[in-house]
Short mmCIF file of C-alpha atoms in Angstrom, two decimals:
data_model
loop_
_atom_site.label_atom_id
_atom_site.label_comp_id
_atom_site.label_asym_id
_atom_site.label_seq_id
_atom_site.Cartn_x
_atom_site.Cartn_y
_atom_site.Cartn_z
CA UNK F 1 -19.45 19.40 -17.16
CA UNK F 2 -19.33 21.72 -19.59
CA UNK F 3 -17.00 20.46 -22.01
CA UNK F 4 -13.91 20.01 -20.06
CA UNK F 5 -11.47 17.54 -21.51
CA UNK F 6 -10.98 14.31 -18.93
CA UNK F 7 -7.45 14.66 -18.90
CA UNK F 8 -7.73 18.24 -18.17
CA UNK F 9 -10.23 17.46 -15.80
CA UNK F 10 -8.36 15.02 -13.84
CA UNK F 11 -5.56 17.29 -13.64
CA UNK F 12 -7.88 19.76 -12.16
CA UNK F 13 -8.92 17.36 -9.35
CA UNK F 14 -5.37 17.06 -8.36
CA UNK F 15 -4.70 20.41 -8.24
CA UNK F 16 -7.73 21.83 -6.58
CA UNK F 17 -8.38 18.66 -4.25
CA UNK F 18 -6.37 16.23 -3.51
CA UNK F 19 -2.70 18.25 -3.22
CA UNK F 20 -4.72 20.66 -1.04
CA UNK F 21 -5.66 17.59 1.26
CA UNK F 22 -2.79 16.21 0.85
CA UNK F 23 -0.93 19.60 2.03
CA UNK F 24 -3.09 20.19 4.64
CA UNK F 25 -1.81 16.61 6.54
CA UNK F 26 2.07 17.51 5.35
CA UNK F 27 2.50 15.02 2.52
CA UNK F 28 5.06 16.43 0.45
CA UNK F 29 3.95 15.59 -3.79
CA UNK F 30 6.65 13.84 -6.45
CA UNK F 31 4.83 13.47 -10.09
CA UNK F 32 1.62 11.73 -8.82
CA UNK F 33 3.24 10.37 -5.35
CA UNK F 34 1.74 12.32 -2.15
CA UNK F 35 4.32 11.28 0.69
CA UNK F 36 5.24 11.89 4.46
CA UNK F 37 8.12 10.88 5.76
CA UNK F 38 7.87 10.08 9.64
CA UNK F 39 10.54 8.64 11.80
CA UNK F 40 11.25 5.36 10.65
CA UNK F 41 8.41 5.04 8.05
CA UNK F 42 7.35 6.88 4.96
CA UNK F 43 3.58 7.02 4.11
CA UNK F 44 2.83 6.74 0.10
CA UNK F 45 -0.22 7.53 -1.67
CA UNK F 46 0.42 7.12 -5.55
CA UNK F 47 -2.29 8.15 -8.11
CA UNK F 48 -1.92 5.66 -11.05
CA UNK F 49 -3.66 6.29 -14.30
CA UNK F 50 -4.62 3.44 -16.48
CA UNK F 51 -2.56 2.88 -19.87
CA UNK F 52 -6.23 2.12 -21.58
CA UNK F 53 -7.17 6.15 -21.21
CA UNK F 54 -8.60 7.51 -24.25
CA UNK F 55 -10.53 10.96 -24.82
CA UNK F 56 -13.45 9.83 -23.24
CA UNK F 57 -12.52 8.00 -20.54
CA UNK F 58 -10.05 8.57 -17.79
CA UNK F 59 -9.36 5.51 -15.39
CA UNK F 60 -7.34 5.61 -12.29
CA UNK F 61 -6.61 3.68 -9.13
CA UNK F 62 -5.68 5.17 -5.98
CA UNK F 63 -2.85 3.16 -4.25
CA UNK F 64 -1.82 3.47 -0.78
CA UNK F 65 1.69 2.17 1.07
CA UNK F 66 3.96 2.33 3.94
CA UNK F 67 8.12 1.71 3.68
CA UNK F 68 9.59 1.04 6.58
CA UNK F 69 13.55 1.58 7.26
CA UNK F 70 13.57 -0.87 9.70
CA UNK F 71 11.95 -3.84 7.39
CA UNK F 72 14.12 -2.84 4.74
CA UNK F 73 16.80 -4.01 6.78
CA UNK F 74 15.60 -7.52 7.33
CA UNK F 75 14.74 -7.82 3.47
CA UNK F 76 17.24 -10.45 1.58
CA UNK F 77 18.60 -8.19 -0.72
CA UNK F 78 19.48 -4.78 0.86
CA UNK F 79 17.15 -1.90 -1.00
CA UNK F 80 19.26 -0.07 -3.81
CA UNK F 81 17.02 2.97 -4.70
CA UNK F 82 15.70 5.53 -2.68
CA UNK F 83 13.15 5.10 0.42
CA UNK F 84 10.33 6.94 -2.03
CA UNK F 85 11.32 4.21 -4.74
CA UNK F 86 12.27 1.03 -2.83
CA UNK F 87 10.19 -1.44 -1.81
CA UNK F 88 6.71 -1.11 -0.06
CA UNK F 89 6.37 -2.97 3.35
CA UNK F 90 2.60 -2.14 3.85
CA UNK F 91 1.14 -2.22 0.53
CA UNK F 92 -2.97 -1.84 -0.89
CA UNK F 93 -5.66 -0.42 -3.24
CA UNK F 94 -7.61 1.91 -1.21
CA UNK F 95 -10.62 -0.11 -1.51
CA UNK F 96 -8.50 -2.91 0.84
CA UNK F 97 -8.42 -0.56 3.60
CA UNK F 98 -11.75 2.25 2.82
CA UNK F 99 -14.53 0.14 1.99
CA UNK F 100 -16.92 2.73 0.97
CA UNK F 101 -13.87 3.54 -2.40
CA UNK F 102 -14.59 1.70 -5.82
CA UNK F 103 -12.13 -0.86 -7.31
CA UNK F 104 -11.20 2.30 -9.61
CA UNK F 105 -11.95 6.17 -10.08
CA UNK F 106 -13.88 6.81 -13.56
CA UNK F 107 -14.21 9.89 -15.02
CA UNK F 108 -16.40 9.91 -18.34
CA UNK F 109 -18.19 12.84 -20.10
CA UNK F 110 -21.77 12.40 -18.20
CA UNK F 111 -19.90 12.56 -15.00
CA UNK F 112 -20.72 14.99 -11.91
CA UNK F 113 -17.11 16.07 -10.91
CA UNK F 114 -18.10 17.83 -7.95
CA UNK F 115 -19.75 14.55 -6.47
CA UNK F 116 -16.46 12.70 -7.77
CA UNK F 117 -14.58 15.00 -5.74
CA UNK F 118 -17.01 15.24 -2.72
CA UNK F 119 -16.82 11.07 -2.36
CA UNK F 120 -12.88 10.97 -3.03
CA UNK F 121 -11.75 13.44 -0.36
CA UNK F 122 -14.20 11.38 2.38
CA UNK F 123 -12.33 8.14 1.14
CA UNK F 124 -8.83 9.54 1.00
CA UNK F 125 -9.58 10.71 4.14
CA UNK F 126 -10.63 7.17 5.79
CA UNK F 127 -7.54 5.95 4.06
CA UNK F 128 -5.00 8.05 5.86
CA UNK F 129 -6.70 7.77 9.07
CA UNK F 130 -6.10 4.07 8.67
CA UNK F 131 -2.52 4.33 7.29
CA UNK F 132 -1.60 6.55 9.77
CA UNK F 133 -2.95 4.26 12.80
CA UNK F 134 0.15 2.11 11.64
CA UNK F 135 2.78 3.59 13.37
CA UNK F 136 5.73 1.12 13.41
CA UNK F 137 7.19 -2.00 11.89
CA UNK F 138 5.81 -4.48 13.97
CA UNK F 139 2.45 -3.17 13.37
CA UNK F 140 2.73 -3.88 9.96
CA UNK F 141 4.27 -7.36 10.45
CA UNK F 142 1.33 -7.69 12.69
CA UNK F 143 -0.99 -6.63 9.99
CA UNK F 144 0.38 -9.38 7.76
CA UNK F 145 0.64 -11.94 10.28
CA UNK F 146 -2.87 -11.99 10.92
CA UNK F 147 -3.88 -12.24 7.42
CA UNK F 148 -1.77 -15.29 7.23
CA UNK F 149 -0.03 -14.02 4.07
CA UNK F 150 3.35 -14.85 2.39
CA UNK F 151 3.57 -11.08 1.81
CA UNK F 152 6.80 -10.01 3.89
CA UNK F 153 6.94 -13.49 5.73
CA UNK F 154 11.04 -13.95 5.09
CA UNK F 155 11.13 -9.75 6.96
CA UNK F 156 8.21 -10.92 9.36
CA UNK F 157 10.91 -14.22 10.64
CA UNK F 158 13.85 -12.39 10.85
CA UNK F 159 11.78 -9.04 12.49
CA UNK F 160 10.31 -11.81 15.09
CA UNK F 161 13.62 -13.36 15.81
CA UNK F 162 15.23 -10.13 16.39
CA UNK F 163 12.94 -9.18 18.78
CA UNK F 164 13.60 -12.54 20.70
CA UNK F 165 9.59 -13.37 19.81
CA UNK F 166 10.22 -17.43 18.95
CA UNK F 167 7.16 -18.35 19.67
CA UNK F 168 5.38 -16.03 17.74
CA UNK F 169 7.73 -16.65 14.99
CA UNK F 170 6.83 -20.68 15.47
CA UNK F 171 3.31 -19.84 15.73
CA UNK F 172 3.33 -18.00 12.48
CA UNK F 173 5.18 -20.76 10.68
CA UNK F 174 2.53 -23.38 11.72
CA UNK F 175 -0.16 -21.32 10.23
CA UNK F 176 1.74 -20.89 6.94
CA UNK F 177 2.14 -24.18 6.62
CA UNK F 178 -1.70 -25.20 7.22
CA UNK F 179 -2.59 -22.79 4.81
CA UNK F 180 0.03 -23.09 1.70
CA UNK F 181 1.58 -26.59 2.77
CA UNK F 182 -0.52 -28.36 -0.35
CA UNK F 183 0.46 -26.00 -2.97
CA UNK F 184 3.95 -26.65 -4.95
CA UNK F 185 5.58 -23.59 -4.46
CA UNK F 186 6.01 -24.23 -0.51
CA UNK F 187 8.87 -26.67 -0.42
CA UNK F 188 10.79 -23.02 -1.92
CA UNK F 189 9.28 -21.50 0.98
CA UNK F 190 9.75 -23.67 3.62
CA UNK F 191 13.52 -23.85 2.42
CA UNK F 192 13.99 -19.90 2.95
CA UNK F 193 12.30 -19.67 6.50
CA UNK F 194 14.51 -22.61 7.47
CA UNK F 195 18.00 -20.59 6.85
CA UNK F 196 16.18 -18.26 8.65
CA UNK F 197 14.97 -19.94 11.57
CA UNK F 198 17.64 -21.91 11.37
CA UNK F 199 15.98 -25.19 11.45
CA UNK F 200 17.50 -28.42 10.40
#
């Protein structure tokens, strides 16, 4: 490696790899946010270094996210900051959606950057193929919906109703309930969907 400082070196791997790539697909690059607005949605790939970085060992996780206008809508409280800032719809670690990326990126002094480099563009690149194969809001409420998750479920209801989908919307409130029903927190749940849904 020849002596090259980690932090220096990660620097260098932004500047000579991934803002190129990023570039080349039309992201546009705030701090160590790569972003492309399109339409209704605005794709998000943030670079976050760990706070535990010393000389000798630079940490840093690769996290990838969609906002959507149209979700932000539906969301209890209105957003307040800026698309780039506000809350993300579609939100996970690259390893969630590249399976072949570690939990984390490590650089450390007996590293081969080249290789780092080589195996990060391939992954990036499997990541935005995947983010960019979600191409609206219900997509991502779909996304959601089939994982069964509480993530976006209050959007997800009033998305569903809007679209004059009850019986998707009942569907998906059946399933929520078999799957977080026993735990405490539901009842706080179940309270919110009903406003929603408007069920007595």
């Amino acid at each position: 490696m020849g002596g090259i400082p980690l932090q220096e070196l990660f620097k260098a791997i932004i500047t000579k790899d991934v803002k190129p790539f990023f570039s080349k697909h039309d992201y546009l690059k705030k701090d160590l946010n790569f972003y492309k607005p399109d339409e209704t949605l605005i794709y998000k790939f943030n670079i976050q270094k760990s706070k535990a970085n010393t000389w000798n060992h630079v940490l840093f996780y690769i996290n990838c996210s969609i906002h959507s206008t149209e979700l932000a809508l539906l969301q209890s409280t209105p957003p307040s900051a800026s698309p780039l800032e506000a809350k993300s719809h579609f939100t996970s670690r690259i390893r969630e959606i590249c399976p072949s990326a570690p939990d984390h990126y490590s650089l450390t002094p007996d590293i081969d950057p080249d290789q780092l480099s080589d195996e990060l563009m391939l992954q990036l690149e499997e990541a935005l193929t995947f983010m960019h194969s979600i191409t609206s809001a219900r997509a991502i409420v779909d996304y959601y919906m089939a994982r069964v998750a509480l993530h976006l479920s209050e959007e997800t209801f009033r998305f569903l109703l809007q679209a004059g989908d009850t019986e998707a919307a009942g569907q998906y409130l059946k399933q929520l309930q078999l799957k977080y029903g026993a735990e405490k927190r539901w009842a706080i749940f179940e309270k919110k969907y009903a406003g929603i849904l408007g069920v007595r």
